Amino acid sequence: VVLKRLYTSKMHRPPLPVSSIAQFLKGKEEQIAVIVGTVTDDVRVHSIPKMRICALRFTESARARIVAAGGECLTFDQLALIAPKGSNCLLLKGRESAREAVKHFGTPGSPNSHAKPYVRSKGRKFEKARGRRQSRGFKV
């Protein structure tokens, strides 16, 4: 399964913050979190628990915080020596729908569609006139 994820494009290897990993490992502290992607820092969380994480990349601040908490940052070749069959490992993945491009999927302007239009500015003249407001002729 890990090999399949290693072959995927960057879009299918979304980053995962340290706070989410801590949430997933709650009650499973002895397991190793395996992320085929980047582990990022989360400044909104003040303290993180001790955890063992294996990932493709770690941001500098995320690595520093994990090590400071007494945790371990592993590479995939280190993981292969520790758990060759993947036992006691938890395979995690970030949200693919968190990308900015996903907000634009769909038809902007159609009723009940919350798709975000590609607009130059957010001013009065840009996609806020006729058909958008009752005060400007009609509203769709």
Tab-separated table of C-alpha atoms in Angstrom:
chain	number	residue	atom	x	y	z
A	1	VAL	CA	0.000	0.000	0.000
A	2	VAL	CA	2.869	2.358	0.817
A	3	LEU	CA	4.517	1.591	-2.520
A	4	LYS	CA	1.300	2.484	-4.350
A	5	ARG	CA	1.210	5.840	-2.561
A	6	LEU	CA	4.880	6.509	-3.334
A	7	TYR	CA	4.073	6.298	-7.044
A	8	THR	CA	1.265	8.863	-6.843
A	9	SER	CA	1.544	12.474	-8.000
A	10	LYS	CA	2.121	15.368	-5.609
A	11	MET	CA	-1.600	16.180	-5.638
A	12	HIS	CA	-2.311	12.778	-4.100
A	13	ARG	CA	0.352	13.238	-1.399
A	14	PRO	CA	-1.255	16.020	0.656
A	15	PRO	CA	0.537	17.394	3.740
A	16	LEU	CA	-0.575	16.474	7.239
A	17	PRO	CA	-0.079	18.752	10.273
A	18	VAL	CA	1.414	17.492	13.534
A	19	SER	CA	-1.868	18.265	15.338
A	20	SER	CA	-3.858	15.866	13.109
A	21	ILE	CA	-1.290	13.108	13.607
A	22	ALA	CA	-1.559	13.584	17.379
A	23	GLN	CA	-5.358	13.329	17.075
A	24	PHE	CA	-5.151	10.086	15.065
A	25	LEU	CA	-2.612	8.551	17.482
A	26	LYS	CA	-4.692	9.275	20.595
A	27	GLY	CA	-4.892	5.965	22.454
A	28	LYS	CA	-2.433	4.342	20.005
A	29	GLU	CA	0.809	5.906	21.272
A	30	GLU	CA	2.892	2.762	20.693
A	31	GLN	CA	2.085	2.728	16.946
A	32	ILE	CA	4.203	4.370	14.245
A	33	ALA	CA	2.378	6.940	12.096
A	34	VAL	CA	3.260	6.470	8.407
A	35	ILE	CA	2.623	9.422	6.080
A	36	VAL	CA	3.495	9.309	2.371
A	37	GLY	CA	3.833	13.068	2.127
A	38	THR	CA	5.011	16.058	4.139
A	39	VAL	CA	4.527	16.546	7.879
A	40	THR	CA	3.964	20.221	8.665
A	41	ASP	CA	3.992	22.192	11.910
A	42	ASP	CA	0.827	23.583	13.492
A	43	VAL	CA	1.399	26.768	15.493
A	44	ARG	CA	-2.170	26.675	16.848
A	45	VAL	CA	-1.290	23.713	19.093
A	46	HIS	CA	1.005	24.507	22.019
A	47	SER	CA	2.073	21.047	23.145
A	48	ILE	CA	2.300	17.823	21.175
A	49	PRO	CA	2.655	14.310	22.624
A	50	LYS	CA	5.609	11.984	22.103
A	51	MET	CA	5.107	10.111	18.842
A	52	ARG	CA	7.019	8.135	16.215
A	53	ILE	CA	6.393	9.375	12.691
A	54	CYS	CA	7.675	8.081	9.369
A	55	ALA	CA	7.256	10.450	6.408
A	56	LEU	CA	8.784	11.482	3.106
A	57	ARG	CA	9.539	15.008	4.347
A	58	PHE	CA	9.297	17.028	7.557
A	59	THR	CA	9.305	20.799	7.720
A	60	GLU	CA	12.142	22.129	9.903
A	61	SER	CA	9.812	23.419	12.618
A	62	ALA	CA	7.756	20.184	12.647
A	63	ARG	CA	10.889	18.047	13.020
A	64	ALA	CA	12.157	20.297	15.836
A	65	ARG	CA	8.855	20.069	17.741
A	66	ILE	CA	8.557	16.275	17.370
A	67	VAL	CA	12.123	15.736	18.611
A	68	ALA	CA	11.646	18.262	21.443
A	69	ALA	CA	8.577	16.313	22.614
A	70	GLY	CA	10.734	13.163	22.828
A	71	GLY	CA	9.388	11.731	19.591
A	72	GLU	CA	11.126	10.242	16.583
A	73	CYS	CA	11.240	11.237	12.886
A	74	LEU	CA	11.854	8.193	10.707
A	75	THR	CA	12.568	7.702	7.016
A	76	PHE	CA	11.047	4.865	5.004
A	77	ASP	CA	14.278	2.863	4.929
A	78	GLN	CA	14.485	3.108	8.744
A	79	LEU	CA	10.851	1.957	8.929
A	80	ALA	CA	11.652	-1.036	6.698
A	81	LEU	CA	14.250	-2.175	9.261
A	82	ILE	CA	12.009	-1.562	12.301
A	83	ALA	CA	8.758	-3.017	10.889
A	84	PRO	CA	9.417	-4.868	7.617
A	85	LYS	CA	5.839	-6.202	7.422
A	86	GLY	CA	4.249	-2.923	8.518
A	87	SER	CA	2.983	-4.300	11.803
A	88	ASN	CA	2.129	-1.747	14.490
A	89	CYS	CA	1.973	1.021	11.849
A	90	LEU	CA	-0.856	3.441	11.158
A	91	LEU	CA	-1.061	4.678	7.551
A	92	LEU	CA	-2.349	8.252	7.420
A	93	LYS	CA	-3.130	10.743	4.666
A	94	GLY	CA	-3.932	14.466	4.528
A	95	ARG	CA	-7.064	16.011	3.022
A	96	GLU	CA	-6.925	16.225	-0.778
A	97	SER	CA	-9.966	18.514	-0.727
A	98	ALA	CA	-7.998	21.177	1.159
A	99	ARG	CA	-6.393	22.451	-2.059
A	100	GLU	CA	-7.401	25.912	-3.254
A	101	ALA	CA	-8.315	24.530	-6.712
A	102	VAL	CA	-11.049	22.320	-5.207
A	103	LYS	CA	-12.957	25.446	-4.118
A	104	HIS	CA	-13.361	26.362	-7.795
A	105	PHE	CA	-14.846	23.005	-8.885
A	106	GLY	CA	-18.427	23.316	-10.100
A	107	THR	CA	-20.407	26.032	-11.812
A	108	PRO	CA	-20.085	29.415	-10.128
A	109	GLY	CA	-23.230	31.500	-10.344
A	110	SER	CA	-25.740	28.663	-10.682
A	111	PRO	CA	-28.317	28.342	-7.881
A	112	ASN	CA	-27.192	26.363	-4.811
A	113	SER	CA	-23.645	26.083	-6.160
A	114	HIS	CA	-20.966	27.299	-3.785
A	115	ALA	CA	-18.168	27.128	-6.332
A	116	LYS	CA	-15.752	30.030	-6.094
A	117	PRO	CA	-15.339	31.957	-9.365
A	118	TYR	CA	-11.940	32.941	-10.732
A	119	VAL	CA	-12.151	36.728	-10.385
A	120	ARG	CA	-9.553	39.469	-10.788
A	121	SER	CA	-10.725	41.450	-7.760
A	122	LYS	CA	-13.442	41.402	-5.110
A	123	GLY	CA	-14.698	44.899	-5.936
A	124	ARG	CA	-18.178	46.250	-6.695
A	125	LYS	CA	-17.832	45.766	-10.457
A	126	PHE	CA	-16.645	42.147	-10.356
A	127	GLU	CA	-19.416	39.511	-10.407
A	128	LYS	CA	-21.610	41.523	-8.041
A	129	ALA	CA	-23.916	43.309	-10.498
A	130	ARG	CA	-27.026	42.135	-12.452
A	131	GLY	CA	-28.232	38.665	-11.596
A	132	ARG	CA	-26.360	38.658	-8.300
A	133	ARG	CA	-28.353	41.227	-6.280
A	134	GLN	CA	-32.039	42.130	-6.172
A	135	SER	CA	-31.126	45.816	-6.085
A	136	ARG	CA	-29.407	45.542	-9.490
A	137	GLY	CA	-32.273	44.447	-11.712
A	138	PHE	CA	-32.844	40.816	-10.694
A	139	LYS	CA	-31.381	37.990	-8.665
A	140	VAL	CA	-31.022	34.445	-10.033
